[in-house]
XYZ file of C-alpha atoms in Angstrom:
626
model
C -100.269 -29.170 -72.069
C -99.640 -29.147 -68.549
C -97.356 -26.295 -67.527
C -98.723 -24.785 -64.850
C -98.741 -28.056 -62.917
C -95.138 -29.036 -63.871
C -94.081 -25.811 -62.023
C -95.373 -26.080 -58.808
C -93.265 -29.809 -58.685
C -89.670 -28.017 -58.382
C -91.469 -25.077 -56.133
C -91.528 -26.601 -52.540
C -90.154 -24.129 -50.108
C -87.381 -25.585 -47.822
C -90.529 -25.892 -45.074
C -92.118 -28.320 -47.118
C -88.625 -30.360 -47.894
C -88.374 -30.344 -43.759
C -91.989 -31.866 -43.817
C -90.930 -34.396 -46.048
C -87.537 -35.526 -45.004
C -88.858 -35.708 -40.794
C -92.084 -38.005 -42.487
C -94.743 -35.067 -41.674
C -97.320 -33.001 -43.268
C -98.168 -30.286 -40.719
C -101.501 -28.323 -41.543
C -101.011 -25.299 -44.302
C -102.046 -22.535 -42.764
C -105.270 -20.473 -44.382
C -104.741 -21.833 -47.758
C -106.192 -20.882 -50.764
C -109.398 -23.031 -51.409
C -110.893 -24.040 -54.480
C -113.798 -26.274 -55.174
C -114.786 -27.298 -59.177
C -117.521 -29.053 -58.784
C -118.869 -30.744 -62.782
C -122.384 -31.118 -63.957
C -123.466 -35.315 -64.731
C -120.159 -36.789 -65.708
C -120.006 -39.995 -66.497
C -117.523 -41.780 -64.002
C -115.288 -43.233 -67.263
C -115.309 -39.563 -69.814
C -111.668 -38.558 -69.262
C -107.997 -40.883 -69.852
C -106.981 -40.602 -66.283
C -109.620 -43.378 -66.193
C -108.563 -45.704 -68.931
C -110.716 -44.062 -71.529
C -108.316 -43.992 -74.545
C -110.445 -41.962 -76.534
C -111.095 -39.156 -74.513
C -108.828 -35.868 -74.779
C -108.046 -34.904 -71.107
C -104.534 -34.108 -71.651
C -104.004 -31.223 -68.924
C -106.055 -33.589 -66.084
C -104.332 -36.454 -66.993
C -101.062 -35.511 -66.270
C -102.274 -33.796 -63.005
C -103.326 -37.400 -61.851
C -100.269 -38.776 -62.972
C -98.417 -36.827 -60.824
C -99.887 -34.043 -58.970
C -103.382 -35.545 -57.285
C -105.050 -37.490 -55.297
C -107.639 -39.607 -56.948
C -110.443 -40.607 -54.226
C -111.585 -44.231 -55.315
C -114.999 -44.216 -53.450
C -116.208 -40.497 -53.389
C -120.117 -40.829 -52.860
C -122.486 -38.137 -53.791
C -126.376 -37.882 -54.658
C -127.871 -39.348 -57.313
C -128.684 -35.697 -58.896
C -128.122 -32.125 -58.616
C -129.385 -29.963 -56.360
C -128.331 -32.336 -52.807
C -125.130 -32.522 -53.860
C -124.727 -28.997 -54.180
C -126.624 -28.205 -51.007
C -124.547 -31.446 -48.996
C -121.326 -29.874 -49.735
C -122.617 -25.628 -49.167
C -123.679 -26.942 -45.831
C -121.531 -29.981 -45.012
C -124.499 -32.257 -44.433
C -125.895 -35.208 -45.928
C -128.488 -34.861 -48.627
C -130.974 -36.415 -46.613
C -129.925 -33.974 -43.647
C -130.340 -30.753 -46.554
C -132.917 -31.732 -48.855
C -133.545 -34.266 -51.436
C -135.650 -32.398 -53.560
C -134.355 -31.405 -57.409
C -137.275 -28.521 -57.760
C -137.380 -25.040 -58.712
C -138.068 -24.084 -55.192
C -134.967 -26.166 -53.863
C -133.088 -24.332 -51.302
C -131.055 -24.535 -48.290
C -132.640 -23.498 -44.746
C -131.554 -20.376 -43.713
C -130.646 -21.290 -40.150
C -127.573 -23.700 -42.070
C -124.791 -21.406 -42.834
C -123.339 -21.784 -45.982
C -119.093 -22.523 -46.237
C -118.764 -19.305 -47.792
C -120.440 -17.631 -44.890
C -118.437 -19.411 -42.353
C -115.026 -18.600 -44.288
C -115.900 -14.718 -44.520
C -116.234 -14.807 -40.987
C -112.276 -15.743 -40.919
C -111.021 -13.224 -43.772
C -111.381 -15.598 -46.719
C -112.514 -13.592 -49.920
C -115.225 -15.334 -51.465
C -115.968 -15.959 -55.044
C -118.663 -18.551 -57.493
C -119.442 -19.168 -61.003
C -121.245 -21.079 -63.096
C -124.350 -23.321 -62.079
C -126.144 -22.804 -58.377
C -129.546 -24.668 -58.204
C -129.500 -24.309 -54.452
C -132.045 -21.765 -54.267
C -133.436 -18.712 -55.956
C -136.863 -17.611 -55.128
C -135.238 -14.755 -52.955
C -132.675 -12.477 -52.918
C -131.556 -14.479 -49.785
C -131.350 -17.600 -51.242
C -129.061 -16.457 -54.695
C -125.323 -16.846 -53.792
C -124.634 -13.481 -53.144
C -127.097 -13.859 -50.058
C -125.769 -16.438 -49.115
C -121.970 -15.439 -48.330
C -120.564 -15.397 -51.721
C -119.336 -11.592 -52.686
C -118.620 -12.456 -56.115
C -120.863 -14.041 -58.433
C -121.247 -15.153 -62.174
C -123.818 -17.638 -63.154
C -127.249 -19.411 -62.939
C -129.751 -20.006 -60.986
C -131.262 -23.252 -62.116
C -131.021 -24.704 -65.493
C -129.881 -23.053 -68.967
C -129.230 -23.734 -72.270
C -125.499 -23.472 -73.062
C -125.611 -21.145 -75.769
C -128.277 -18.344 -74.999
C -128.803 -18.732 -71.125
C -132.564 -19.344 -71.758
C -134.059 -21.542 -69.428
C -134.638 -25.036 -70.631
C -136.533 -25.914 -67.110
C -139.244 -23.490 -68.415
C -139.335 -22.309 -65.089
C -141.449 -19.288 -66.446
C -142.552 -20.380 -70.158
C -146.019 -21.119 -69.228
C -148.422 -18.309 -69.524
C -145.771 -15.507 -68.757
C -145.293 -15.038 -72.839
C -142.260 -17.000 -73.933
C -138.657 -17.893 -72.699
C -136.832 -16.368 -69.964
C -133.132 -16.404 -69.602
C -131.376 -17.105 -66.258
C -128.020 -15.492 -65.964
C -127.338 -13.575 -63.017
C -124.000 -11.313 -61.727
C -123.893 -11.445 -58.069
C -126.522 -8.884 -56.913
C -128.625 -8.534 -60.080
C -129.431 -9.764 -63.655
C -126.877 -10.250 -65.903
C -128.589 -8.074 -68.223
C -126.735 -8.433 -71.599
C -124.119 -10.918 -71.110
C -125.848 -13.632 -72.364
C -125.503 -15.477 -75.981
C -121.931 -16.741 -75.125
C -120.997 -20.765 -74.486
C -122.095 -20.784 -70.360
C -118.731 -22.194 -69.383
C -116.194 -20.007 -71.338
C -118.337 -17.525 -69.107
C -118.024 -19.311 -65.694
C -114.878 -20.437 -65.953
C -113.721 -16.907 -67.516
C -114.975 -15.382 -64.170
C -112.831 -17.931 -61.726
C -109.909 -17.115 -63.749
C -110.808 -12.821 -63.743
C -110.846 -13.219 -59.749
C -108.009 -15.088 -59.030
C -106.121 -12.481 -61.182
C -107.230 -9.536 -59.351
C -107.430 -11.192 -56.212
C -105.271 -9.252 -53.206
C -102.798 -12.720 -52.672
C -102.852 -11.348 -48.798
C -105.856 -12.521 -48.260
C -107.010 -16.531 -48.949
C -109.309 -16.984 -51.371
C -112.274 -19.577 -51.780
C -114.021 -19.649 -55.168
C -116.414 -22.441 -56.047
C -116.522 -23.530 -59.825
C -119.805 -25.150 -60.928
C -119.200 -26.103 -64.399
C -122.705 -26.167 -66.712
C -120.822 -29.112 -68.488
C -121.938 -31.922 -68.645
C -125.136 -31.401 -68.443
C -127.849 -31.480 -70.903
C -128.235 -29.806 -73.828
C -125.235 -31.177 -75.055
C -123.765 -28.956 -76.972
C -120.410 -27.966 -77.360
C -118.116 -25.232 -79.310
C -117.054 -26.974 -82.722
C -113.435 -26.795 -81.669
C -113.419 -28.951 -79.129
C -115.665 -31.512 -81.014
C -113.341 -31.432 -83.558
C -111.011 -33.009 -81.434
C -112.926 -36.358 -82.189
C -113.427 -38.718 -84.868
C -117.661 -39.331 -84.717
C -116.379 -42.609 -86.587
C -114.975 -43.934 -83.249
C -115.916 -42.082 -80.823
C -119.083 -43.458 -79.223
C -121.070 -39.911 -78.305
C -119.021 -37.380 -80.052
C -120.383 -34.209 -77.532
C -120.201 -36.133 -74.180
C -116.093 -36.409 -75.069
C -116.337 -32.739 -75.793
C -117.493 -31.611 -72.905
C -114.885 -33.590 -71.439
C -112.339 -32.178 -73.146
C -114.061 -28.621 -71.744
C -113.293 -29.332 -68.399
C -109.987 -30.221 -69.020
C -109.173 -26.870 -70.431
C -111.040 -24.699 -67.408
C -108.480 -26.910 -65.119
C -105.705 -25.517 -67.067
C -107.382 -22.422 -67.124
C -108.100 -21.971 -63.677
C -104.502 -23.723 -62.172
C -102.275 -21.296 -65.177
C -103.692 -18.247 -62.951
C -103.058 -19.744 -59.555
C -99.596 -20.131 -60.779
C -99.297 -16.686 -62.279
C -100.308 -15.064 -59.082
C -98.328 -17.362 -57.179
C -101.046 -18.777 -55.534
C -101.085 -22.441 -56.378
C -97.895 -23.257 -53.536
C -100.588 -22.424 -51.281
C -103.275 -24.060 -52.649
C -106.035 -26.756 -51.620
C -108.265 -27.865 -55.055
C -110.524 -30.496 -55.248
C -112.424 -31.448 -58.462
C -115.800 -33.906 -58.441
C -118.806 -34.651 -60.212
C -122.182 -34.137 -58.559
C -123.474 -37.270 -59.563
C -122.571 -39.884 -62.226
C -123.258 -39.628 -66.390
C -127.021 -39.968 -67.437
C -127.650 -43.283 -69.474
C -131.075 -41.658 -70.790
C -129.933 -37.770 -71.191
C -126.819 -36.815 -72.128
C -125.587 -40.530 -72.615
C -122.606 -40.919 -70.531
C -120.522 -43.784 -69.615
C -120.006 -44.883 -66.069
C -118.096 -48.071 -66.914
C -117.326 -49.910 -65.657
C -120.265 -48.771 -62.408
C -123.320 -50.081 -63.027
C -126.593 -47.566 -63.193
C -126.096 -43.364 -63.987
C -128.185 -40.154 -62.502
C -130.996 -40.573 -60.984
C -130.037 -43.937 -59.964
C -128.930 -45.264 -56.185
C -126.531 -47.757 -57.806
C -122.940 -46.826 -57.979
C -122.647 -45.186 -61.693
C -125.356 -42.575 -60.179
C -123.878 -41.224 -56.253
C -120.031 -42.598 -56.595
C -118.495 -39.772 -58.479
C -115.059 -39.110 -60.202
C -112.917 -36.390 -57.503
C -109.294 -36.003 -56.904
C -107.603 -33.442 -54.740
C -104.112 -31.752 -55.683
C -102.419 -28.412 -55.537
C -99.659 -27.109 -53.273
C -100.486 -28.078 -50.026
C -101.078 -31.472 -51.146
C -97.892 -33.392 -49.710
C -95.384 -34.697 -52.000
C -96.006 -38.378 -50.580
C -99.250 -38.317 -51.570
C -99.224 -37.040 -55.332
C -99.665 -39.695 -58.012
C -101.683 -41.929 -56.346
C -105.017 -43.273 -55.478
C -106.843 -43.678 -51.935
C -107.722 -47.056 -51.743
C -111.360 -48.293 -51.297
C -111.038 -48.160 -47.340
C -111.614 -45.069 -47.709
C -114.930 -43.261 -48.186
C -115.281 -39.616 -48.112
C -119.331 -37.798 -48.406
C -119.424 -34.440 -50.358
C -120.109 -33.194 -47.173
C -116.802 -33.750 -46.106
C -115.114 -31.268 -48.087
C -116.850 -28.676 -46.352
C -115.259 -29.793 -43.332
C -111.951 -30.500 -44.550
C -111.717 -27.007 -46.397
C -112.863 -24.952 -43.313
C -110.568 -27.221 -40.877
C -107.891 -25.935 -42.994
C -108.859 -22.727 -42.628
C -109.291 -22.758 -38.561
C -112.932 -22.356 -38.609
C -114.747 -24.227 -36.309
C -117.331 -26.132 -38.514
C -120.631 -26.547 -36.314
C -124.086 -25.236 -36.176
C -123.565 -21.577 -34.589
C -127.165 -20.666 -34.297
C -129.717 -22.913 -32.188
C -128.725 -24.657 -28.973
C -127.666 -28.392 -29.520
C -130.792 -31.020 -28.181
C -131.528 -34.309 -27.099
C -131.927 -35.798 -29.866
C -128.134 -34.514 -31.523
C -130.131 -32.473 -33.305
C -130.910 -28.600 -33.113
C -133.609 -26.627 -31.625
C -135.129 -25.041 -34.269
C -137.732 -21.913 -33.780
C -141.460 -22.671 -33.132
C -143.163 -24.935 -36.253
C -140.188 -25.409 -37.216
C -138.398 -29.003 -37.662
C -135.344 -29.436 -35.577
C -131.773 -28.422 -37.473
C -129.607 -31.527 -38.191
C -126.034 -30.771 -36.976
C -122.919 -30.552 -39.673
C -122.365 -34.269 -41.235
C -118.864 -33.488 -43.102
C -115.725 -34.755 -41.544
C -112.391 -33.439 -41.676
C -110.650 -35.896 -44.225
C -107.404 -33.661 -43.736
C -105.368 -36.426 -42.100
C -106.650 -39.063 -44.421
C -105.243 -36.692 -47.435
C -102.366 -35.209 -45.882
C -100.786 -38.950 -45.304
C -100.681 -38.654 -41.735
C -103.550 -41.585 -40.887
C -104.492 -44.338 -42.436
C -106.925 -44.992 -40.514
C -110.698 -44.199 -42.121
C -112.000 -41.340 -41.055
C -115.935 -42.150 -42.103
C -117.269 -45.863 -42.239
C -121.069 -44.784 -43.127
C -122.590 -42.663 -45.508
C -126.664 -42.051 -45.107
C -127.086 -41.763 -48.751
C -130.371 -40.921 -48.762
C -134.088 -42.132 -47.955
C -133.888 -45.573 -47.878
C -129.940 -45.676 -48.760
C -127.105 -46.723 -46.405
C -123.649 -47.917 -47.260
C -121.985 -49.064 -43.935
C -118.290 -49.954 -44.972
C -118.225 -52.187 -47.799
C -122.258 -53.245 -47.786
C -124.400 -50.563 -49.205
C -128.450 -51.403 -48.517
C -130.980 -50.199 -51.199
C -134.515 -50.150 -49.170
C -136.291 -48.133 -51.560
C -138.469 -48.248 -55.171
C -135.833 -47.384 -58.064
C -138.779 -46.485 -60.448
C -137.120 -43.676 -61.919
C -133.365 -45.183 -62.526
C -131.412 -46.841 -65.439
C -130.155 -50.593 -63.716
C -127.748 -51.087 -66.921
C -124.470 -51.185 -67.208
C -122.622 -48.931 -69.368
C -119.512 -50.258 -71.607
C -116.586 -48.201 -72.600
C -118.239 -47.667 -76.018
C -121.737 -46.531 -74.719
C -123.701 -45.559 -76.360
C -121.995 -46.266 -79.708
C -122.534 -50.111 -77.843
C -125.585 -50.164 -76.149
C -125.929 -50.933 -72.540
C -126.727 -53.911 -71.081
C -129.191 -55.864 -68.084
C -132.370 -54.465 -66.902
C -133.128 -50.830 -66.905
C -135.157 -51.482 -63.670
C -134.526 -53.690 -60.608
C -136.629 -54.853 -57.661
C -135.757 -53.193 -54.464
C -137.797 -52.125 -52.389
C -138.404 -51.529 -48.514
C -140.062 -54.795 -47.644
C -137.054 -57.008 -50.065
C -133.834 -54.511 -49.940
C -130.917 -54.996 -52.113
C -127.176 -56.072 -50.850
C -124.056 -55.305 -52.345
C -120.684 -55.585 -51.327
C -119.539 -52.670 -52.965
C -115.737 -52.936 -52.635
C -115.282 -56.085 -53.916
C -118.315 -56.076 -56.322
C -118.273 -52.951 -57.003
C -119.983 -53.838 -60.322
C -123.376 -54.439 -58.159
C -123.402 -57.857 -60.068
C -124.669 -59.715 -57.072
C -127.099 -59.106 -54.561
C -126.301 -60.607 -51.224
C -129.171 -60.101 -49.541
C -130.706 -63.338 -49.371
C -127.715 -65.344 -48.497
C -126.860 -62.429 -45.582
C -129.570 -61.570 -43.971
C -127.586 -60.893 -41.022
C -126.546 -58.017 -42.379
C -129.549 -57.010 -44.387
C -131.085 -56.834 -40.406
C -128.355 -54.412 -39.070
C -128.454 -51.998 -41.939
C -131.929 -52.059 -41.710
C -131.967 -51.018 -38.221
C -129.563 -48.323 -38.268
C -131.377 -46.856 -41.604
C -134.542 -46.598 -39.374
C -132.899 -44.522 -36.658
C -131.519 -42.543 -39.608
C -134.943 -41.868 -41.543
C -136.159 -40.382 -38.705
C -134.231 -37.003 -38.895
C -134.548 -36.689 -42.926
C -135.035 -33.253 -43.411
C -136.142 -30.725 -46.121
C -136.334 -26.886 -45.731
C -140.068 -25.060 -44.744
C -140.692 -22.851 -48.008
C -139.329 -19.664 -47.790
C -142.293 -17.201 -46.643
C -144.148 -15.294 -49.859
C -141.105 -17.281 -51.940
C -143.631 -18.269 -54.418
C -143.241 -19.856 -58.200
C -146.143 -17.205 -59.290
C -143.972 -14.750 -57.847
C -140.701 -15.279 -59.199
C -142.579 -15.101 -62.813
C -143.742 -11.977 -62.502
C -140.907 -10.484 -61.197
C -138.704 -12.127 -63.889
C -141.589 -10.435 -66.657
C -141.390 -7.252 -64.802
C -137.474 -7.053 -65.352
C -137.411 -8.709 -69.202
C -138.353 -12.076 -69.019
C -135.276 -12.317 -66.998
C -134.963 -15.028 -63.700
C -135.466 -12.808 -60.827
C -135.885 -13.492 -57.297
C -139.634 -12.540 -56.271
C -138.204 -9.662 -53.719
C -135.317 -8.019 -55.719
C -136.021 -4.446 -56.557
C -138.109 -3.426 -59.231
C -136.208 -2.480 -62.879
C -136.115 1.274 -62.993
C -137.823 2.693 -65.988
C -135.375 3.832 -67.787
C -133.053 2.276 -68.936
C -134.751 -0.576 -69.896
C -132.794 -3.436 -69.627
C -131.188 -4.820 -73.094
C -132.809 -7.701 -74.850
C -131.677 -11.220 -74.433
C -128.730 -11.490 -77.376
C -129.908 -13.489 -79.691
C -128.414 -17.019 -80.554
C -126.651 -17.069 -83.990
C -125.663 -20.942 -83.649
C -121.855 -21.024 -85.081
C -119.304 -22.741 -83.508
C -116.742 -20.003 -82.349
C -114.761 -17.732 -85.037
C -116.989 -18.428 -87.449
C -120.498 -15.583 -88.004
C -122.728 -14.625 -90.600
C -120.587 -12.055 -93.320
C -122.271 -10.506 -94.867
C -125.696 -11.514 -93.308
C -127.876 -12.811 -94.958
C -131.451 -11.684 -96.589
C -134.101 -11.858 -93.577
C -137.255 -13.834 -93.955
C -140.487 -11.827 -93.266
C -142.343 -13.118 -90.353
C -144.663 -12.209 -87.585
C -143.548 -10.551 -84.983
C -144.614 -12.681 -81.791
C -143.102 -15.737 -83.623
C -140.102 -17.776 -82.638
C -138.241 -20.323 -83.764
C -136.694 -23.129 -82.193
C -134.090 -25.375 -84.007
C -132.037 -28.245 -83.694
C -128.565 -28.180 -86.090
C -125.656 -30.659 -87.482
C -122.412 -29.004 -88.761
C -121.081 -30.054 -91.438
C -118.316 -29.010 -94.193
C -118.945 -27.990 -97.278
C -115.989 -26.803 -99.220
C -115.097 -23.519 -97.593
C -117.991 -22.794 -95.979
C -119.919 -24.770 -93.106
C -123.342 -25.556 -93.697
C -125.889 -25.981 -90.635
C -128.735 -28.136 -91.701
C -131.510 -27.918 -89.511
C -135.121 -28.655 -88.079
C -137.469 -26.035 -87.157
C -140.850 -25.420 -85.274
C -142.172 -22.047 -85.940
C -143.943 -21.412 -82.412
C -146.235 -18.495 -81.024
C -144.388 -16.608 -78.011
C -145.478 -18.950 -74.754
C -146.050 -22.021 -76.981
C -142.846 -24.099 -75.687
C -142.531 -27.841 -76.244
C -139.008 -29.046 -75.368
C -139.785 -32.382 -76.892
C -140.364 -31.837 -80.765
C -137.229 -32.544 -82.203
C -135.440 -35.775 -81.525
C -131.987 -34.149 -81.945
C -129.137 -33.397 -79.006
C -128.967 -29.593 -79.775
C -131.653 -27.154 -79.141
C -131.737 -23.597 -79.392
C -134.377 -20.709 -79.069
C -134.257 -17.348 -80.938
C -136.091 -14.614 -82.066
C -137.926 -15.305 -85.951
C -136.246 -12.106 -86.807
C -133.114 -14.031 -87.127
C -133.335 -16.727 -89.404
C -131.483 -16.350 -92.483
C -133.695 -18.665 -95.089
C -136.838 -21.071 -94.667
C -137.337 -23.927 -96.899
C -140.899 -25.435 -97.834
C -142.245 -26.698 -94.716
C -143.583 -30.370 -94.828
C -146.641 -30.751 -93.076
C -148.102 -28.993 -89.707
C -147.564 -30.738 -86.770
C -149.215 -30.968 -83.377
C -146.390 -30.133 -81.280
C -147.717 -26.811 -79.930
C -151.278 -27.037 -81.629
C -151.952 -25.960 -85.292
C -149.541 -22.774 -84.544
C -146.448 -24.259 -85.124
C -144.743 -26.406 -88.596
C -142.248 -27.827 -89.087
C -139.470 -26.236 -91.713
C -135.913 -27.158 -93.363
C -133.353 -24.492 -93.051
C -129.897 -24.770 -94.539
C -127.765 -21.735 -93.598
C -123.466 -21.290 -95.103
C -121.459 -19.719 -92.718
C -118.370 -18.591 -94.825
C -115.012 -18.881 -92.824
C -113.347 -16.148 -91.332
């Protein structure tokens, strides 16, 4: 259903008819911003896309007729740059390139939410971060955003518990990352992440004051790994044709936070006045959560096209008439980086570096031992959007160490040890991918494509234009030479961050936020009950007896049973700091406390997953309908 859209196509004020009729756009003045930024989706997981199976009714009909789709967005090939390239508006290799716990943005960069609360904007962000969290300084409230919901690194989807094990080993067991704008997010765990995230985006823009313009930034947990999804929207699907039955799920996820998210815009009459733009941080993984990027070749991780040119559209109010309903052609290439610059252009903030003086080398003077500042990257892609130029507004993107796409070449000067080379079909995985999973590029033999016209990556041209091969390669030199990566943050330790987080509950905390009072204590992770949504354990059942400093950890399949829904299941019994994220071979796993296992079968035989402590055990459990 796609209401709220369908209202805001009969809602132009008579200023915007005067823009059209006279052929002009003008600037809107301090919009409303909002950025949704989704976790590894595969470039082909929704219809807009051809996809027949998938179940994006709400984002389909936005493209159709109320967006923008960008045909050659480029990104990073994983996480934590993209975030930083677009918080900053610089290049990944300009931010960082690492994917660590310790990943962070230099504190000399200002963040966009910084620069747009210097202006008035109110500032709001949910769901994932992973752009820094060893400090206070570093979380998103300390870094401009007033509002926060969400976490820090990595979690599962269910119970919040860190799946990174950022703390598991030798600090006695798992800790949960979930944290509410200036502290832990002490008992609002146990619920699906993005019902959460996207809950909070749709709270603010509710109560926001509509006097004020409002930027909230939406990063969705989905679709990243675990994959695991509320039964409702899984039962959307047939798992008889439907090639990776939880990948199309989450799909179908996102599609209903858009609706979520553009319903309240409307309701508070906020969408006329309204920039959004939607994109993935990198493309589908071929190895983890198995999504398609057909018909790119390569996923995450990868330098290839499935893994840094993402799926992104812009649409809302502001977005002229003219330029709904359509794509922007392959000419055009806009950087994550440049929505930073295009949202704060909107806004009339002057998007440079405001802190060191500008040097010689069109860098920044940073302070003593310190590596020079690169300046802002991101370009304004306003006109480009708006309709007003046609002209490209970027014709290079410094994709990273080694990377460079100049116009329609991109060069790949770099080892791809680490990425998937195949190409993913429509029905992937159901049909398995095919070519190489590696290929041989490498600084001393590069790979060519032409990426506009074999986009595909089915050719490389590098030994029939090495012409071009030798320009690329000379401008990517003078590039490498200003890669940068943020100094660690001073006392911003791993160790420490542990025992803060086992000081305050086994709970992420950054090493330097205040001590827990002693009383109250803080309440107990929620345990995971595992049941898709309306459906929970009445009357509960009878309680095994087990010791006390066990856990469990499980993977489940639903399935019907008459009128009750049976979970059949897999289970490690494991001693508290024993964690092994590797000993079932099933998509779903959860963690919980022993106490709250409703029956144990007849275990098999002990395994050696986490030495002779753990075994493994069948548990069926009936979850009666309510």
């Amino acid at each position: 259903m796609a209401v709220g859209l369908r209202v805001t196509r009969y809602s132009a004020t008579a200023v915007v008819f005067f823009a059209m009729v006279c052929g002009v756009f003008a600037n809107p003045q301090n919009p409303h911003l909002i950025f949704v930024m989704v976790d590894d989706w595969g470039y082909y997981e929704a219809g807009f896309k051809g996809n027949a199976l998938a179940q994006t009714p709400f984002m389909d009909d936005m493209l159709a007729n109320d967006a923008l789709l960008i045909e050659r967005h480029y990104s990073y090939r994983f996480c934590s740059p993209a975030r930083r390239s677009f918080l900053t508006g610089r290049l990944p290799p300009h931010v960082g390139q690492t994917n660590t716990p310790d990943a962070h943005i230099d504190f000399r960069m200002k963040t966009i939410a910084e620069k747009l609360a210097t202006t008035g904007y109110a500032t709001g962000h949910s769901g994932k971060w992973h752009a820094g969290f060893f400090s206070v300084r570093e979380t998103p409230f300390g870094r401009g955003f007033s509002t926060s919901l969400g976490f820090l690194y990595g979690v599962d989807h269910w119970t919040q518990q860190s799946f990174n094990k950022v703390c598991e080993y030798g600090y006695g067991g798992n800790s949960t990352d979930l944290w509410d704008t200036d502290k832990p997010a002490w008992g609002m765990n146990g619920t699906y992440g993005d019902y959460m995230y996207v809950g909070h985006a749709v709270d603010t823009i509710m109560k926001h004051n509509t006097s004020t313009p409002l930027f909230y930034y939406l990063a969705t947990e989905v679709a990243h790994i675990p994959n695991e999804t509320p039964q409702r929207f899984q039962d959307k699907f047939d798992p008889n044709t439907v090639p990776f039955l939880s990948v199309y799920a989450m799909s179908s996820i996102v599609d209903e936070a858009l609706h979520n998210v553009t319903n309240a815009l409307n309701k508070k009459e906020m969408w006329d006045n309204t920039l959004m733009v939607v994109a993935a941080d990198n493309g589908g993984s071929l190895t983890q959560n198995k999504g398609s990027n057909f018909p790119l070749r390569g996923g995450k991780y990868s330098w290839l096209e499935g893994g840094i040119r993402t799926t992104a559209w812009v649409t809302g109010g502001v977005l002229p008439p003219s330029m709904r309903g359509k794509t922007l052609s392959s000419a055009h290439m806009i950087a994550m980086c440049d929505w930073h610059s295009t949202f704060l252009a909107l806004a009339g903030v002057n998007d440079s570096y405001s802190g060191s003086s500008s040097s010689a080398s069109g860098g920044t003077t940073g302070m003593e031992g310190m590596l020079p500042l690169p300046e802002v990257d991101g370009t304004n892609q306003w006109p480009v959007l708006s309709g007003a130029s046609t002209e490209p507004m970027r014709n290079e993107v410094f994709v990273g160490s080694g990377v460079l796409i100049q116009e329609n070449y991109k060069l790949i000067a770099t080892l791809n040890s680490d990425d998937d080379a195949r190409w993913s079909g429509p029905m992937f995985p159901k049909v398995p991918a095919t070519g190489n999973r590696t290929m041989s590029c490498s600084p001393m033999a590069p790979c060519l494509f032409d990426v506009v016209t074999d986009y595909r990556e089915e050719h490389d041209l590098a030994a029939i234009m090495p012409d071009v091969v030798a320009k690329l390669n000379l401008r990517l030199d003078a590039l490498m030479t200003g890669v940068f990566e943020a100094d660690p943050v001073p006392n911003a330790t791993q160790e420490k961050v542990c025992a803060a987080s086992v000081a305050n509950g086994m709970w992420i905390t950054p090493y330097d936020w205040p001590s827990l009072p002693p009383t109250p204590p803080p309440p107990p992770p929620k345990p995971s009950t595992c049941k898709p949504p309306n459906l929970g354990l009445n009357p509960p059942p009878p309680q095994p007896v087990l010791p006390a400093d066990l856990w469990l950890a499980f993977s489940h399949q639903w399935e019907t049973n008459g009128s009750s829904i049976v979970a059949k299941m897999n289970c490690a019994v494991l001693k508290k700091g024993c964690v092994n994220s590797k000993f079932l071979p099933t998509n779903e796993t959860h963690y919980f406390n022993a106490s709250h296992v409703v029956k144990l079968g007849a275990p098999p035989k002990p395994t050696a997953i986490c030495g002779t402590d753990s075994q493994y055990f069948e548990v069926n459990v009936s979850l009666p309908h309510q």
